[in-house]
Structures are given as C-alpha cells and as structure tokens.
Short mmCIF file of C-alpha atoms in Angstrom, two decimals:
data_model
loop_
_atom_site.label_atom_id
_atom_site.label_comp_id
_atom_site.label_asym_id
_atom_site.label_seq_id
_atom_site.Cartn_x
_atom_site.Cartn_y
_atom_site.Cartn_z
CA MET Z 26 -51.95 -26.10 1.58
CA ASN Z 27 -51.07 -26.05 -2.14
CA SER Z 28 -47.52 -25.72 -3.45
CA THR Z 29 -47.91 -22.06 -4.52
CA VAL Z 30 -48.94 -20.94 -1.04
CA MET Z 31 -46.14 -23.01 0.49
CA LYS Z 32 -43.54 -21.39 -1.76
CA LYS Z 33 -44.79 -17.92 -0.88
CA SER Z 34 -44.73 -18.70 2.84
CA MET Z 35 -41.13 -19.92 2.57
CA TYR Z 36 -39.99 -16.44 1.52
CA TRP Z 37 -40.83 -15.19 5.01
CA PHE Z 38 -37.97 -17.29 6.38
CA ALA Z 39 -35.58 -15.01 4.51
CA VAL Z 40 -36.93 -11.87 6.18
CA PRO Z 41 -34.80 -12.09 9.40
CA ALA Z 42 -31.59 -12.54 7.41
CA LEU Z 43 -32.58 -9.71 5.06
CA LEU Z 44 -33.31 -7.37 7.97
CA PHE Z 45 -29.99 -8.27 9.58
CA TYR Z 46 -28.20 -7.59 6.28
CA LEU Z 47 -29.91 -4.24 5.77
CA THR Z 48 -29.34 -3.12 9.38
CA PHE Z 49 -25.68 -4.08 9.78
CA TRP Z 50 -24.40 -3.76 6.21
CA ILE Z 51 -26.43 -1.61 3.83
CA PHE Z 52 -27.53 1.06 6.34
CA PRO Z 53 -23.98 1.68 7.71
CA ILE Z 54 -22.63 2.03 4.16
CA LEU Z 55 -25.29 4.60 3.30
CA ARG Z 56 -24.52 6.48 6.52
CA LEU Z 57 -20.82 6.39 5.61
CA PHE Z 58 -21.57 8.21 2.36
CA GLN Z 59 -23.69 10.73 4.27
CA TYR Z 60 -21.01 11.42 6.92
CA SER Z 61 -18.32 11.79 4.25
CA ILE Z 62 -19.79 15.15 3.17
CA THR Z 63 -20.14 16.51 6.72
CA ASP Z 64 -17.90 17.81 9.50
CA TYR Z 65 -19.23 15.18 11.93
CA ASN Z 66 -16.79 14.47 14.78
CA GLY Z 67 -18.28 11.16 15.88
CA TYR Z 68 -19.75 12.44 19.14
CA ALA Z 69 -21.86 15.58 18.74
CA GLN Z 70 -25.37 15.09 17.43
CA ALA Z 71 -25.27 18.23 15.29
CA PHE Z 72 -23.13 18.42 12.16
CA SER Z 73 -22.97 20.52 9.02
CA TYR Z 74 -22.87 19.49 5.39
CA ILE Z 75 -19.66 20.76 3.78
CA GLY Z 76 -19.91 19.20 0.35
CA LEU Z 77 -16.75 17.65 -1.06
CA ASP Z 78 -14.33 19.51 1.22
CA ASN Z 79 -13.26 16.29 2.99
CA TYR Z 80 -12.38 14.67 -0.33
CA LYS Z 81 -10.47 17.76 -1.47
CA ASP Z 82 -8.44 17.81 1.76
CA LEU Z 83 -7.57 14.13 1.37
CA PHE Z 84 -6.39 14.50 -2.22
CA ARG Z 85 -4.36 17.59 -1.33
CA GLY Z 86 -2.78 16.07 1.79
CA ASP Z 87 -0.26 13.27 2.29
CA VAL Z 88 -2.39 10.80 4.26
CA LEU Z 89 -4.20 9.28 1.28
CA GLY Z 90 -1.06 8.93 -0.85
CA VAL Z 91 1.09 7.39 1.90
CA SER Z 92 -1.66 5.05 3.09
CA LEU Z 93 -2.51 3.91 -0.43
CA LYS Z 94 1.17 3.31 -1.26
CA ASN Z 95 1.73 1.26 1.91
CA THR Z 96 -1.46 -0.72 1.32
CA LEU Z 97 -0.55 -1.53 -2.30
CA ILE Z 98 2.97 -2.63 -1.28
CA TYR Z 99 1.49 -4.72 1.53
CA THR Z 100 -1.00 -6.32 -0.86
CA PHE Z 101 1.46 -6.97 -3.70
CA VAL Z 102 4.07 -8.66 -1.50
CA THR Z 103 1.43 -10.66 0.38
CA VAL Z 104 -0.18 -11.91 -2.83
CA VAL Z 105 3.01 -12.75 -4.73
CA VAL Z 106 5.33 -14.02 -1.98
CA GLY Z 107 2.59 -15.65 0.09
CA ASN Z 108 1.20 -17.64 -2.83
CA LEU Z 109 4.62 -18.69 -4.12
CA ILE Z 110 5.66 -19.96 -0.67
CA GLY Z 111 2.26 -21.62 -0.18
CA LEU Z 112 2.54 -23.37 -3.55
CA GLY Z 113 6.08 -24.51 -2.79
CA MET Z 114 5.03 -25.93 0.57
CA ALA Z 115 2.03 -27.66 -1.00
CA LEU Z 116 4.25 -29.29 -3.63
CA LEU Z 117 6.65 -30.53 -0.96
CA LEU Z 118 3.91 -31.85 1.31
CA ASN Z 119 2.17 -33.54 -1.61
CA MET Z 120 5.13 -35.86 -1.99
CA LYS Z 121 5.09 -39.34 -0.48
CA ILE Z 122 7.34 -38.81 2.52
CA ARG Z 123 7.16 -40.04 6.10
CA GLY Z 124 5.33 -37.85 8.58
CA THR Z 125 3.47 -35.83 5.96
CA GLY Z 126 0.45 -35.42 8.20
CA ILE Z 127 2.60 -34.00 11.01
CA TYR Z 128 4.28 -31.50 8.69
CA ARG Z 129 0.94 -30.39 7.29
CA SER Z 130 -0.42 -29.86 10.80
CA LEU Z 131 2.66 -27.88 11.86
CA ALA Z 132 2.39 -25.66 8.78
CA TYR Z 133 -1.27 -24.94 9.53
CA ILE Z 134 -0.86 -24.16 13.25
CA PRO Z 135 -0.10 -20.37 12.84
CA THR Z 136 -3.48 -19.92 11.16
CA LEU Z 137 -5.24 -21.05 14.33
CA PHE Z 138 -3.93 -18.17 16.46
CA SER Z 139 -5.68 -14.80 16.60
CA ALA Z 140 -4.03 -11.72 15.11
CA ILE Z 141 -3.57 -10.26 18.62
CA VAL Z 142 -1.60 -13.30 19.81
CA VAL Z 143 0.50 -13.40 16.66
CA GLY Z 144 1.15 -9.66 16.77
CA PHE Z 145 2.37 -9.68 20.36
CA LEU Z 146 4.43 -12.82 19.75
CA TRP Z 147 6.27 -11.34 16.79
CA SER Z 148 6.68 -7.99 18.55
CA TYR Z 149 8.78 -9.89 21.09
CA VAL Z 150 10.65 -11.73 18.33
CA TYR Z 151 11.54 -8.43 16.63
CA MET Z 152 12.36 -6.60 19.88
CA PRO Z 153 15.84 -5.00 19.76
CA ASP Z 154 18.47 -6.11 22.33
CA TYR Z 155 16.26 -8.65 24.16
CA GLY Z 156 14.11 -10.07 21.40
CA LEU Z 157 14.40 -13.62 20.09
CA ILE Z 158 16.36 -12.66 16.96
CA SER Z 159 18.72 -10.30 18.80
CA SER Z 160 19.28 -12.82 21.61
CA PHE Z 161 20.06 -15.56 19.09
CA LEU Z 162 22.58 -13.36 17.26
CA ASN Z 163 24.18 -12.37 20.57
CA LYS Z 164 24.57 -16.06 21.48
CA LEU Z 165 26.46 -16.49 18.23
CA GLY Z 166 28.71 -13.59 19.17
CA ILE Z 167 27.25 -11.30 16.53
CA ALA Z 168 26.62 -7.77 17.75
CA SER Z 169 23.12 -6.88 16.61
CA GLU Z 170 21.58 -3.42 16.52
CA LEU Z 171 18.62 -4.48 14.41
CA ASN Z 172 15.32 -2.74 15.07
CA PHE Z 173 12.91 -4.29 12.60
CA LEU Z 174 9.81 -2.43 13.76
CA GLY Z 175 11.57 0.81 14.65
CA ASP Z 176 13.34 1.33 11.32
CA TYR Z 177 11.34 3.21 8.69
CA SER Z 178 12.76 1.06 5.86
CA THR Z 179 12.04 -2.35 7.43
CA ALA Z 180 8.91 -1.89 9.56
CA LEU Z 181 6.36 -2.45 6.78
CA TYR Z 182 8.14 -5.52 5.39
CA SER Z 183 8.53 -6.98 8.88
CA ILE Z 184 4.76 -6.78 9.35
CA ILE Z 185 4.17 -8.24 5.88
CA PHE Z 186 6.31 -11.24 6.85
CA VAL Z 187 4.11 -11.80 9.91
CA GLU Z 188 0.97 -11.61 7.73
CA ILE Z 189 2.41 -14.23 5.36
CA TRP Z 190 3.52 -16.43 8.28
CA LYS Z 191 0.01 -16.42 9.75
CA THR Z 192 -1.91 -17.06 6.53
CA ILE Z 193 0.49 -19.42 4.78
CA GLY Z 194 -1.26 -22.48 6.26
CA THR Z 195 -4.57 -21.65 4.60
CA THR Z 196 -2.86 -20.93 1.28
CA MET Z 197 -0.95 -24.21 1.46
CA ILE Z 198 -4.07 -26.27 2.30
CA ILE Z 199 -6.00 -24.86 -0.66
CA PHE Z 200 -3.13 -25.55 -3.06
CA LEU Z 201 -2.69 -29.02 -1.55
CA ALA Z 202 -6.36 -29.80 -2.09
CA GLY Z 203 -5.98 -28.72 -5.72
CA LEU Z 204 -2.86 -30.85 -6.25
CA GLN Z 205 -4.60 -33.94 -4.95
CA THR Z 206 -7.27 -33.59 -7.66
CA VAL Z 207 -4.65 -33.72 -10.46
CA PRO Z 208 -5.17 -37.06 -12.27
CA ASN Z 209 -2.21 -39.43 -12.01
CA ASP Z 210 -2.92 -40.57 -15.59
CA LEU Z 211 -1.98 -37.12 -16.92
CA LEU Z 212 1.22 -37.07 -14.88
CA GLU Z 213 2.19 -40.55 -16.05
CA ALA Z 214 1.44 -39.59 -19.67
CA GLY Z 215 3.65 -36.54 -19.28
CA ARG Z 216 6.51 -38.60 -17.84
CA ILE Z 217 6.22 -41.09 -20.71
CA ASP Z 218 6.45 -38.17 -23.16
CA GLY Z 219 9.71 -37.12 -21.51
CA CYS Z 220 8.48 -34.26 -19.29
CA GLY Z 221 10.61 -33.49 -16.28
CA PRO Z 222 9.32 -32.17 -12.94
CA TRP Z 223 9.48 -28.53 -14.08
CA ARG Z 224 7.55 -29.12 -17.31
CA LEU Z 225 4.96 -31.23 -15.47
CA LEU Z 226 4.50 -28.41 -13.00
CA ARG Z 227 4.24 -25.72 -15.66
CA HIS Z 228 2.12 -27.49 -18.26
CA VAL Z 229 0.03 -29.93 -16.21
CA LYS Z 230 -0.21 -29.02 -12.53
CA ILE Z 231 -0.39 -25.21 -12.74
CA PRO Z 232 -3.23 -25.15 -15.35
CA LEU Z 233 -5.22 -27.64 -13.27
CA LEU Z 234 -4.67 -25.46 -10.17
CA ALA Z 235 -6.46 -22.52 -11.79
CA THR Z 236 -9.38 -22.64 -9.33
CA ALA Z 237 -7.08 -22.91 -6.29
CA ILE Z 238 -4.95 -20.02 -7.60
CA THR Z 239 -8.05 -17.85 -8.07
CA ILE Z 240 -9.22 -18.56 -4.51
CA ASN Z 241 -5.81 -17.93 -2.93
CA VAL Z 242 -5.08 -14.78 -4.90
CA THR Z 243 -8.51 -13.36 -4.08
CA LEU Z 244 -8.16 -14.13 -0.36
CA SER Z 245 -4.63 -12.69 -0.23
CA LEU Z 246 -5.76 -9.62 -2.15
CA ILE Z 247 -8.62 -8.91 0.24
CA ASN Z 248 -6.44 -9.52 3.32
CA GLY Z 249 -3.81 -7.13 2.00
CA LEU Z 250 -6.20 -4.35 1.03
CA LYS Z 251 -7.97 -4.41 4.41
CA ALA Z 252 -4.76 -4.75 6.46
CA PHE Z 253 -5.25 -3.29 9.92
CA ASP Z 254 -4.54 -5.81 12.70
CA PHE Z 255 -0.75 -6.04 12.55
CA PRO Z 256 -0.03 -2.35 11.85
CA PHE Z 257 -2.26 -1.49 14.82
CA ILE Z 258 -0.93 -4.14 17.22
CA MET Z 259 2.78 -4.11 16.35
CA THR Z 260 3.65 -0.53 15.40
CA ASN Z 261 0.53 1.64 15.78
CA GLY Z 262 1.21 2.90 12.26
CA GLY Z 263 4.81 3.88 13.02
CA PRO Z 264 7.56 4.70 12.90
CA GLY Z 265 6.13 7.91 11.50
CA THR Z 266 3.77 6.82 8.74
CA ALA Z 267 5.81 3.79 7.65
CA THR Z 268 3.04 1.27 8.36
CA ASN Z 269 -0.04 3.45 7.90
CA THR Z 270 -2.48 1.47 5.75
CA LEU Z 271 -5.81 2.71 4.45
CA ILE Z 272 -7.87 1.00 7.14
CA PHE Z 273 -5.50 2.04 9.92
CA SER Z 274 -5.60 5.66 8.70
CA ILE Z 275 -9.41 5.56 8.79
CA TYR Z 276 -9.31 4.30 12.38
CA LYS Z 277 -6.73 6.86 13.47
CA MET Z 278 -8.52 9.75 11.78
CA ALA Z 279 -11.91 8.82 13.25
CA PHE Z 280 -11.12 7.67 16.79
CA THR Z 281 -7.86 9.48 17.59
CA GLU Z 282 -8.18 12.77 15.73
CA GLN Z 283 -12.03 12.80 15.96
CA LEU Z 284 -12.39 13.71 12.30
CA PHE Z 285 -15.22 11.29 11.65
CA GLY Z 286 -16.47 13.05 8.52
CA LYS Z 287 -13.02 13.08 6.94
CA ALA Z 288 -12.47 9.47 7.98
CA SER Z 289 -15.76 8.55 6.31
CA ALA Z 290 -14.55 10.20 3.09
CA LEU Z 291 -11.34 8.14 3.30
CA GLY Z 292 -13.52 5.09 3.92
CA VAL Z 293 -15.51 5.78 0.75
CA ILE Z 294 -12.29 6.14 -1.26
CA SER Z 295 -10.89 2.94 0.27
CA PHE Z 296 -14.16 1.13 -0.45
CA ALA Z 297 -13.96 2.18 -4.12
CA VAL Z 298 -10.27 1.21 -4.41
CA ILE Z 299 -10.83 -2.23 -2.85
CA ILE Z 300 -13.89 -2.95 -4.99
CA VAL Z 301 -12.18 -1.91 -8.24
CA ILE Z 302 -8.90 -3.78 -7.61
CA THR Z 303 -10.65 -6.94 -6.40
CA ALA Z 304 -13.13 -6.94 -9.29
CA VAL Z 305 -10.37 -6.51 -11.90
CA PHE Z 306 -8.27 -9.30 -10.42
CA VAL Z 307 -11.19 -11.69 -10.02
CA LEU Z 308 -12.39 -11.11 -13.60
CA LYS Z 309 -8.90 -11.68 -14.99
CA MET Z 310 -8.38 -14.79 -12.87
CA ASN Z 311 -11.76 -16.16 -13.91
CA LYS Z 312 -10.89 -15.67 -17.58
CA ARG Z 313 -7.62 -17.54 -17.12
CA GLU Z 314 -9.45 -20.23 -15.19
CA VAL Z 315 -11.90 -20.74 -18.05
CA SER Z 316 -9.12 -20.77 -20.67
CA ALA Z 317 -7.15 -23.28 -18.60
#
C-alpha cells in the first residue's frame, strides 16, 4: 500500500468522531434555531411557526434583562475577584515555606467535589438559625438574623462566593505553574537594580504570566456566563428573581413553564451573548499576551 492510499484511509478514522460531533453538537444547535421561531412546548409533536414573536416577547419582558444583569454581575465578580485571590494564593504558595505541598493540596481540595455536594454543603453553612455561620455567631453571643440565601440583596453574591471557593484551586494551580516558569535570573537582575517585591511583581512576574492570565480569565468567563449549578441547587433562582441567570432562566422556561420555543429563543440570545463576550475578551487577552 503506497503512502497516498494510506493517508486517504486514515481519514476514515475521523468519521466516528465527526458523526458524534454532528449528532450531539451541530444538529441540536440547528434544532434550537428552528424551535426558537415556533410555539413548541417540548412535548407535543405538532407545533406552529410564529416568526420572531418569541424574541419580541423576550425583549419586551423582564426575564431577559434580569437574567442578563445577574449573569454579567456573576461573571464580572467571578473573573475579577476569583483571579485576584487565585494570584495572591499562588504568590504565597510559591514562596519557600515549610509544608508548601500540604497547603497547595488543601487549596485544591474544593475543586475535587461536584457542584451538587458543594451546593448542599454551603446551603447548610448559610442556613439561618441553625447553619454553621449562625451557630458560630451564637456561640460568640452574637444574635444573628442573617439569611444569606433568603435576602434579595445578598443571595447572588453568596452564590458567587461559593463559585469562587470551588474554582479557586484550579485558578491557583495555573498561576502557580506560570510563576514557576519565571527565570530566577530576571528576578535577581531586578533585585540588583533595586526593584522591590511590588515592582518585581508588576514589571517582571505579571508580564510573564500573560498566558496563565489568559487561560484563567477565559475559564472564569465561561464558568460565569454559563452559571447554572449553584443557582439551581442553592436557591432555585430565588428569592424572586435574585439569582436567575441566563441558563437557569432557559431551564425554568423550558421544563417548568413548558415554553420550549420561547426558551429556545432565549438560548439563541444567550449563545450569541456568550460567543461575543468570550471572543472579545480572548482577542484582547491574546493581543496583550503577544505584546508582553
């Protein structure tokens, strides 16, 4: 068998993966666009095409605005706070101190648990009266009437904290891997030139962490924009619409209210928003990475 025939035959090995990709990714997306212009309820076989009525209803109503606002807040806080804390932890655990391996392992442990376990765990921690925080404050003699998940003003941020707590280990590990590639010669040269820790961090370490920053920001951005697990497990979107995110609103609209066509329209809008925001951020981060 000559090399040309062998190369052609090798393409057949890609066919199963391609079929899998088309069946479980491309085809559902195309169907999503189709359902978004129908009144399909998710169960009946028959449905009618209603044009752009679903999109008009979404832009006129409050669901899209509230869900988009909550999702953007969720994403912004997760990206900024999560990466700052992860970088700080990586800098601390990159120092030559005793028990570094133990501390790194402890910081990474939350990442190993599933979202369901973490959600139920923190639901108990936040529980008013008998939760871990309330019990601790009562032991100190402090009367506590805190209801983190039941208060409209704190519910979303309480869930964001849980998201950061769970993912901080991954963020830290990526930053730590980047810090360990920083050449000691550059750091020594900076110290000889009179640079203190802050100037070394700003002018040497941060520019050399450009790749790690791009990876972490992108991962945090995607996690924030597709947030569903914790709003569903911990608050079911409540109180009211305080923790309704885009993905949770799609789920609720499709499987609770049986408005599958309208949910598909919201899915198309969410898909466009996520693609645009992620693409803009990745392009900007890549430009900074190249310039660094």
